[in-house]
Short mmCIF file of C-alpha atoms and ligand atoms in Angstrom, two decimals:
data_model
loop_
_atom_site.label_atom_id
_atom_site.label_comp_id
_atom_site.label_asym_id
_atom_site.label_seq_id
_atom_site.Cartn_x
_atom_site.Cartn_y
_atom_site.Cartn_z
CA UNK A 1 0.00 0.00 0.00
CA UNK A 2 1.45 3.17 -0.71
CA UNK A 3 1.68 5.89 1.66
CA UNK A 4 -0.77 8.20 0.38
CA UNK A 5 -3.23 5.63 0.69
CA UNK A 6 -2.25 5.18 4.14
CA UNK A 7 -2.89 8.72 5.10
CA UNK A 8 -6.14 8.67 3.50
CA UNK A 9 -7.15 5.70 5.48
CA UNK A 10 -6.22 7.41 8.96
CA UNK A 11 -8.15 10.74 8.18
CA UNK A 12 -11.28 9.07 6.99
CA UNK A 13 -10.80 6.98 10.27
CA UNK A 14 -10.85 10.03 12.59
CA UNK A 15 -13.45 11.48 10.83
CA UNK A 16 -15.78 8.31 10.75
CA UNK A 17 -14.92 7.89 14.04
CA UNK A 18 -15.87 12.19 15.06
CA UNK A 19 -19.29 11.66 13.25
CA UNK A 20 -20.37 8.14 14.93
CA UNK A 21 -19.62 9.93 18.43
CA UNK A 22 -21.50 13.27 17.24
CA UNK A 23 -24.71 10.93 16.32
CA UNK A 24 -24.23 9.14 19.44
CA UNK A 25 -24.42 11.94 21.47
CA UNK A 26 -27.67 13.57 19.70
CA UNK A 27 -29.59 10.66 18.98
CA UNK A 28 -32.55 10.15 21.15
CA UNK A 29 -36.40 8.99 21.36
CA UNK A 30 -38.95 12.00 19.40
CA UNK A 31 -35.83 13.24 17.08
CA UNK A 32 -36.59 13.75 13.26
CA UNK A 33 -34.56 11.15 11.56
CA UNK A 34 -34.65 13.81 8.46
CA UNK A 35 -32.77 15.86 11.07
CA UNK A 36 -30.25 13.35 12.57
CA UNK A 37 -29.65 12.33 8.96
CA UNK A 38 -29.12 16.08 7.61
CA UNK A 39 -26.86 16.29 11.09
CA UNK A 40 -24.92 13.46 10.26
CA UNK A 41 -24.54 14.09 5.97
CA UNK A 42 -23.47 17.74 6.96
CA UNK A 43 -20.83 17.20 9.75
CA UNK A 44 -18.88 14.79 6.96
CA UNK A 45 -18.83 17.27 4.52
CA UNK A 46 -17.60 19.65 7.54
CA UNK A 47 -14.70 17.96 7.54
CA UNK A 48 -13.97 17.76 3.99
CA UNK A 49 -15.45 14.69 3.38
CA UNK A 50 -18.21 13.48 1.14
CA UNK A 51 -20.56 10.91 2.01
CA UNK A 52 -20.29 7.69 0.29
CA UNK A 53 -23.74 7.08 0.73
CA UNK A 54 -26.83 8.72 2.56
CA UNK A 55 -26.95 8.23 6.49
CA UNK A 56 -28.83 4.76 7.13
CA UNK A 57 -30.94 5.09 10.07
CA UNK A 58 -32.96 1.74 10.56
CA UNK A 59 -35.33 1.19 13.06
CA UNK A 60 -36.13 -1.99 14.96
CA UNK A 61 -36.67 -5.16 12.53
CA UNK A 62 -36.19 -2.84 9.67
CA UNK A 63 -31.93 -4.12 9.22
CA UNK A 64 -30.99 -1.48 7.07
CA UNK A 65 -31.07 0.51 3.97
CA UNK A 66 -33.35 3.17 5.46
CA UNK A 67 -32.57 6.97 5.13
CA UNK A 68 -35.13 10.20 5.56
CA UNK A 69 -36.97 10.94 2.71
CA UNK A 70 -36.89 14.39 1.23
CA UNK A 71 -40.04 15.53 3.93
CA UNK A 72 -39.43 12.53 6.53
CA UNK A 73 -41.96 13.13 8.86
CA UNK A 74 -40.74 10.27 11.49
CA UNK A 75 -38.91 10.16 14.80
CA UNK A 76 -36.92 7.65 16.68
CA UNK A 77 -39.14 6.05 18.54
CA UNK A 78 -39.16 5.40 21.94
CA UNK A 79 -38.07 1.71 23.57
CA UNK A 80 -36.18 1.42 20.00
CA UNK A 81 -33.05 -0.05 18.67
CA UNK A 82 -31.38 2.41 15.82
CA UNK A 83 -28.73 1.07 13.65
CA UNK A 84 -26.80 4.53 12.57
CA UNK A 85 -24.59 3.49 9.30
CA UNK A 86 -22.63 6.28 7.59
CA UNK A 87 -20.27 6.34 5.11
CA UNK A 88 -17.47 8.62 4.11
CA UNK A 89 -15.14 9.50 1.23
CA UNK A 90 -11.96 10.98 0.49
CA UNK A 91 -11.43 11.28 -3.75
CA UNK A 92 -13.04 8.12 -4.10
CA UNK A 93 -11.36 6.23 -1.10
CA UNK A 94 -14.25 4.70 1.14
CA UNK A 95 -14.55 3.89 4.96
CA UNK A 96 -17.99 2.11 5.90
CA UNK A 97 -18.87 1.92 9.07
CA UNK A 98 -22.25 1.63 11.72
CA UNK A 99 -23.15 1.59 15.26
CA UNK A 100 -26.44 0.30 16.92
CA UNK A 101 -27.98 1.98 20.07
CA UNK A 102 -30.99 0.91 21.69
CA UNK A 103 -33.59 3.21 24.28
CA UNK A 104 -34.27 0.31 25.94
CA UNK A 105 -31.89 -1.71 28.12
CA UNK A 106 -33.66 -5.18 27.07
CA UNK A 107 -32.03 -4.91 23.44
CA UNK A 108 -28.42 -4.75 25.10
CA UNK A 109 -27.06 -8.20 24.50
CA UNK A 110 -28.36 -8.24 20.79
CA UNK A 111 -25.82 -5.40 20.29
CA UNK A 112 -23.15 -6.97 22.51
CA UNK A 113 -23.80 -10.17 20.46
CA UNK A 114 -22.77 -7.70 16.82
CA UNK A 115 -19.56 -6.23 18.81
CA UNK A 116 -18.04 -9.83 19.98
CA UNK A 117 -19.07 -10.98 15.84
CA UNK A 118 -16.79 -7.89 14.82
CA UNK A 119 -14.37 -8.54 17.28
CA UNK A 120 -14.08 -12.64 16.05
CA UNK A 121 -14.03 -11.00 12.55
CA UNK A 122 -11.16 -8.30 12.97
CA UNK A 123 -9.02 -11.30 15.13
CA UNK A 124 -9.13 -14.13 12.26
CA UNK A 125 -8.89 -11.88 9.41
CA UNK A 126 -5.35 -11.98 7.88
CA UNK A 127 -3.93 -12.56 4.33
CA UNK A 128 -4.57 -16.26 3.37
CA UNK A 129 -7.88 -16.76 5.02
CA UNK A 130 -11.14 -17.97 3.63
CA UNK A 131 -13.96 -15.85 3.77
CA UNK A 132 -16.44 -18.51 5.05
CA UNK A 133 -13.78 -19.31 8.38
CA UNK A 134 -14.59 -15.76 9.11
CA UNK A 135 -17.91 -15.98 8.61
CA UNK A 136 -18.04 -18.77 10.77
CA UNK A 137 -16.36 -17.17 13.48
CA UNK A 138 -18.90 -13.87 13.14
CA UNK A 139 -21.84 -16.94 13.27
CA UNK A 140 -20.42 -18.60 16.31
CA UNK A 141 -19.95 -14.99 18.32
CA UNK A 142 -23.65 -14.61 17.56
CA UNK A 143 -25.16 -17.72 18.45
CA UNK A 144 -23.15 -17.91 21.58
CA UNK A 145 -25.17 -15.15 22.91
CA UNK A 146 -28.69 -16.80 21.82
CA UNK A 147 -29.13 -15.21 18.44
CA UNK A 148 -29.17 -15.53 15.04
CA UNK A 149 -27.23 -14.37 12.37
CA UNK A 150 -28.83 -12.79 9.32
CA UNK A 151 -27.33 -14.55 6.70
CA UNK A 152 -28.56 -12.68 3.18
CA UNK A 153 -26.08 -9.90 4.92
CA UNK A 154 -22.68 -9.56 4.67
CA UNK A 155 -19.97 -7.54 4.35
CA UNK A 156 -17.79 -6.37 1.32
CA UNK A 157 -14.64 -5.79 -0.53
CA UNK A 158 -14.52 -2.24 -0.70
CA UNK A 159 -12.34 -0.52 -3.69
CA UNK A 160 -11.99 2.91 -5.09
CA UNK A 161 -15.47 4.48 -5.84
CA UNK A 162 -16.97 0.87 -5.00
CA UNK A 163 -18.83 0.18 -1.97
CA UNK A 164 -19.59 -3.09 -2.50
CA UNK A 165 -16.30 -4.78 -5.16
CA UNK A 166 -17.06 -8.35 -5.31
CA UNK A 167 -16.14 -10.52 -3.05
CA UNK A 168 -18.58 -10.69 0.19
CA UNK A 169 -17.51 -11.50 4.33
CA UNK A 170 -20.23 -13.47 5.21
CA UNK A 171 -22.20 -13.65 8.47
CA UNK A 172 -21.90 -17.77 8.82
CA UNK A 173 -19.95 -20.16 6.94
CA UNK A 174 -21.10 -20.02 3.58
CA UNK A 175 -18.67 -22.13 2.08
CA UNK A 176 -16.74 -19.23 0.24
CA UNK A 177 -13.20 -20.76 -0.23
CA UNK A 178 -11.75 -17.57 -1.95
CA UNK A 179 -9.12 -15.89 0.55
CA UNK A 180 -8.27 -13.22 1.94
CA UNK A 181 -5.53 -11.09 0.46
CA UNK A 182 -3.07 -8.53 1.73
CA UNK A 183 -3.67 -4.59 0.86
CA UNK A 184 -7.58 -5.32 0.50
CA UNK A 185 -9.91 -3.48 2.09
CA UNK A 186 -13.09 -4.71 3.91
CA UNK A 187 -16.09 -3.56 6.06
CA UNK A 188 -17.38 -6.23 7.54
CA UNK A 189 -20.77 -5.98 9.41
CA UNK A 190 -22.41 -8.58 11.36
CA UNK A 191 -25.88 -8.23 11.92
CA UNK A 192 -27.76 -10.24 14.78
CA UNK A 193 -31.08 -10.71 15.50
CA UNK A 194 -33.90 -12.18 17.73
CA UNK A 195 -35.93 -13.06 14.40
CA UNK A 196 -35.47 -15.50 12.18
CA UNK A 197 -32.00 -14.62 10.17
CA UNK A 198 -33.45 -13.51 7.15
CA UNK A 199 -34.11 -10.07 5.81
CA UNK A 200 -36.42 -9.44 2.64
CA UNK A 201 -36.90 -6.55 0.30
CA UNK A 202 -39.68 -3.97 1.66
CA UNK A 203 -41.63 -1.61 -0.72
CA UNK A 204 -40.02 1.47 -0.22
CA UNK A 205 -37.44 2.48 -1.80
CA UNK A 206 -35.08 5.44 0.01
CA UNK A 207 -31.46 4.91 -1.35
CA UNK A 208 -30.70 5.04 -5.34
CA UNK A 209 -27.68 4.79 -7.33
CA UNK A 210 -26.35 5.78 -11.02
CA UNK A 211 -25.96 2.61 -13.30
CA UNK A 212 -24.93 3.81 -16.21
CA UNK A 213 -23.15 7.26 -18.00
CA UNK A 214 -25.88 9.36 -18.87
CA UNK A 215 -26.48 10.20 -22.34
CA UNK A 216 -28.13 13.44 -24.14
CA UNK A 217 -31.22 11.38 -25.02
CA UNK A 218 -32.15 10.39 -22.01
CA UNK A 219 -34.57 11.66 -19.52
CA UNK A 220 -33.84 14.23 -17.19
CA UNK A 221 -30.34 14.16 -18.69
CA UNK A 222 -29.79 17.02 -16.82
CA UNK A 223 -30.61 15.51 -13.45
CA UNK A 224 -28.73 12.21 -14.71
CA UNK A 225 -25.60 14.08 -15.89
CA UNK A 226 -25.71 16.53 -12.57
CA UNK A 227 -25.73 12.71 -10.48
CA UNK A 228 -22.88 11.39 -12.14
CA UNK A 229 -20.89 14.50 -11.87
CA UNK A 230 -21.65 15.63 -8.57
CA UNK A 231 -21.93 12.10 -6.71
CA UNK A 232 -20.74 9.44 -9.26
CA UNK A 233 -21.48 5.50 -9.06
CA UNK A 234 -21.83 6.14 -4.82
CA UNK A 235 -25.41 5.63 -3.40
CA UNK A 236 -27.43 9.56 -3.04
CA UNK A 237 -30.77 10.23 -1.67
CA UNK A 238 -33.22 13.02 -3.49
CA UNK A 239 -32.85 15.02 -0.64
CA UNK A 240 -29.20 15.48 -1.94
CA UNK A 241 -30.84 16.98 -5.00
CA UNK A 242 -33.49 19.74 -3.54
CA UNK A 243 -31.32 22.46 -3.58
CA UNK A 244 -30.36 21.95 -7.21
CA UNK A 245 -34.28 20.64 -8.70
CA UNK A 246 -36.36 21.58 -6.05
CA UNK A 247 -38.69 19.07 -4.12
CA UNK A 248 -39.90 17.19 -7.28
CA UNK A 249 -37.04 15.98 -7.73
CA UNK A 250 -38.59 12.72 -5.95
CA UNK A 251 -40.88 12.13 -8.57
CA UNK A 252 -38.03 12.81 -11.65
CA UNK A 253 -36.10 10.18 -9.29
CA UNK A 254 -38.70 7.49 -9.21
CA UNK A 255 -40.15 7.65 -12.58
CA UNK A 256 -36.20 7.51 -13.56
CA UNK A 257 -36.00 4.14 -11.10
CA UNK A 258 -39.03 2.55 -12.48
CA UNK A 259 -37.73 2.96 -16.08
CA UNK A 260 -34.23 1.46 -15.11
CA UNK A 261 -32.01 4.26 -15.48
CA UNK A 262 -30.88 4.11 -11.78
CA UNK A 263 -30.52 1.91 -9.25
CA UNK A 264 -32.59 2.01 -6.16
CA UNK A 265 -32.40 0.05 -2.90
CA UNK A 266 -35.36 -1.67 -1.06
CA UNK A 267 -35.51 -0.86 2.83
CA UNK A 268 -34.57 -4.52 4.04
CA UNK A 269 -36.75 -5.93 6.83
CA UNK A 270 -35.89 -8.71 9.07
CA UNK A 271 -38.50 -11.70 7.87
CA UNK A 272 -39.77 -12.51 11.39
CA UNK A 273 -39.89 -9.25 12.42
CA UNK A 274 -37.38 -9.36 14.13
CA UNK A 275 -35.15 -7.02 16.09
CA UNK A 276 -32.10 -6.50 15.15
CA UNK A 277 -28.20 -5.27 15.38
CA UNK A 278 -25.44 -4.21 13.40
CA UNK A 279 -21.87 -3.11 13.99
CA UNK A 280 -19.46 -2.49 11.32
CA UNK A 281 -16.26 -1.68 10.59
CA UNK A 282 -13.42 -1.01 7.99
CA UNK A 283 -10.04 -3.14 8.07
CA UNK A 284 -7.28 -3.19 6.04
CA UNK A 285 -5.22 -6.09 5.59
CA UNK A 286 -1.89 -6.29 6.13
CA UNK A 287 0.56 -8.79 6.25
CA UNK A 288 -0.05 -8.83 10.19
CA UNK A 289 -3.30 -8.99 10.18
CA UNK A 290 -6.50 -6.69 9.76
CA UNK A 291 -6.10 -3.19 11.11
CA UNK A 292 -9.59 -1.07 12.22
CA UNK A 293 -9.93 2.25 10.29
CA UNK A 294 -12.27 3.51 12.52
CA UNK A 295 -12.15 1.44 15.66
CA UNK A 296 -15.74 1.83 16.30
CA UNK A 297 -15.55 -1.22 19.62
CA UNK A 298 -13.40 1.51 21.24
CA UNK A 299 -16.17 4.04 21.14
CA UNK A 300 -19.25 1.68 22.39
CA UNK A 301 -17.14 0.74 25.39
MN1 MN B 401 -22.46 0.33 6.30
MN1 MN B 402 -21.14 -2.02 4.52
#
């Protein structure tokens, strides 16, 4: 890994790690999630940073996938269990990363269960290593505390303008003999839950991405070309397009989703309803072993 890269790594690290303890310390039951999301968004770019995708505040069995939409009208509510996901980026250069907090003290072990996952995760990760041994080592933290793991999650390669590059860390032993390799980069995010280890594709749809280069014929080019230029291939939210198009810009952006030009994301809810718990982190590999970008176990200590 070259130096630059290096440094890159280590300032998207402190500021990941700034904006998880700034949403921990203003989340709470009857806030606006269009507000802690427009908190969150604004104290990355604050620091010089972009988002790499919209804030992901799920609620409860929703597992994630879930940001405000352009006049959110809902709060957290009270008794809940908030999975807070944010993303930054630096030129391109990605960390991923997500807490869970809960409002009521009953929900505490489902998050300890996600911390010890990460924790098995960041301990047998090193250059050589399958993907499903650490998968099964995420599975086994889990179940140890009585839960389930959900298993159409996982985590993800992460390269240069791509969140999601391929190869997947799963959350059990899927059987995924490719290896780990030194000077990748991963998040890896275990999610447990109290349901039944599934999630499944809800209706709405809060979270879009760009598929393709826009071209002059298309419609909206304008919108289209002002996305690719402004955001690129990274996931964006209409509400990151008001200012430019106004508030109907959520109807240009779902008419443009329904007729395939972009991408758009299903909230994902757990199948049993669920609750459930996420905690992720970025690692890179190195020859020792895989080193925490972020570091987020230190701050729910
Ligand atoms: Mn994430
Ligand atoms: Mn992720």
């Amino acid at each position: 890994m070259t130096v630059d890269l290096e440094k890159i790594y280590e300032r998207l690290g402190s500021i990941a790690r700034d904006v998880l303890n700034y949403a921990l310390s203003i989340v709470e039951p009857g806030m606006p999630i269009l507000e802690l999301c427009e908190r969150i968004e604004g104290r990355i770019r604050q620091h010089g940073a972009k988002p790499a995708f919209p804030a992901n505040i799920s609620i409860n069995e929703i597992a994630a996938h879930y940001t405000a939409t352009i006049s959110d009208k809902s709060t957290i509510p009270k008794d809940s269990i908030v999975k807070i996901d944010i993303g930054a980026h630096i030129d391109g250069y990605i960390v991923d990363t997500a807490v869970t907090v809960t409002f009521n003290p009953m929900y505490n072990q489902l998050i300890k269960a996600s911390m010890k996952a990460l924790e098995a995760a960041q301990l047998s990760m090193k250059p050589g290593v399958t993907l499903s041994s650490v998968g099964l080592q995420v599975e086994r933290a889990i179940r140890s505390f009585g839960f389930k793991p959900i298993k159409n999650l996982s985590g993800h390669l992460i390269r240069r303008y791509e969140l999601h590059a391929g190869k997947s860390i799963p959350n059990y032993d899927n059987g995924d003999r490719q290896r780990i390799n030194e000077g990748e980069v991963y998040a890896v995010e275990p999610f447990s839950t109290n349901g039944v280890g599934i999630v499944d594709d809800g209706s709405q749809v809060t979270i879009y991405r760009l598929i393709k280069s826009p071209r002059t014929k298309d419609p909206y080019y304008e919108v289209l070309s002002y996305i690719n230029s402004e955001i690129g291939p990274l996931p964006f939210t209409p509400r990151w397009l008001v200012h430019r198009f106004g508030d109907n810009i959520n109807n240009v952006i779902n008419e443009l989703y329904l007729k395939g030009y972009i991408y758009g994301y299903p909230v994902l809810i757990e199948h049993g309803k669920g609750l459930v718990a996420q905690v992720e982190d970025t690692f890179i590999i190195t020859r020792d072993g895989a080193v925490p970008v972020v570091n987020v176990l230190s701050l729910l200590k």
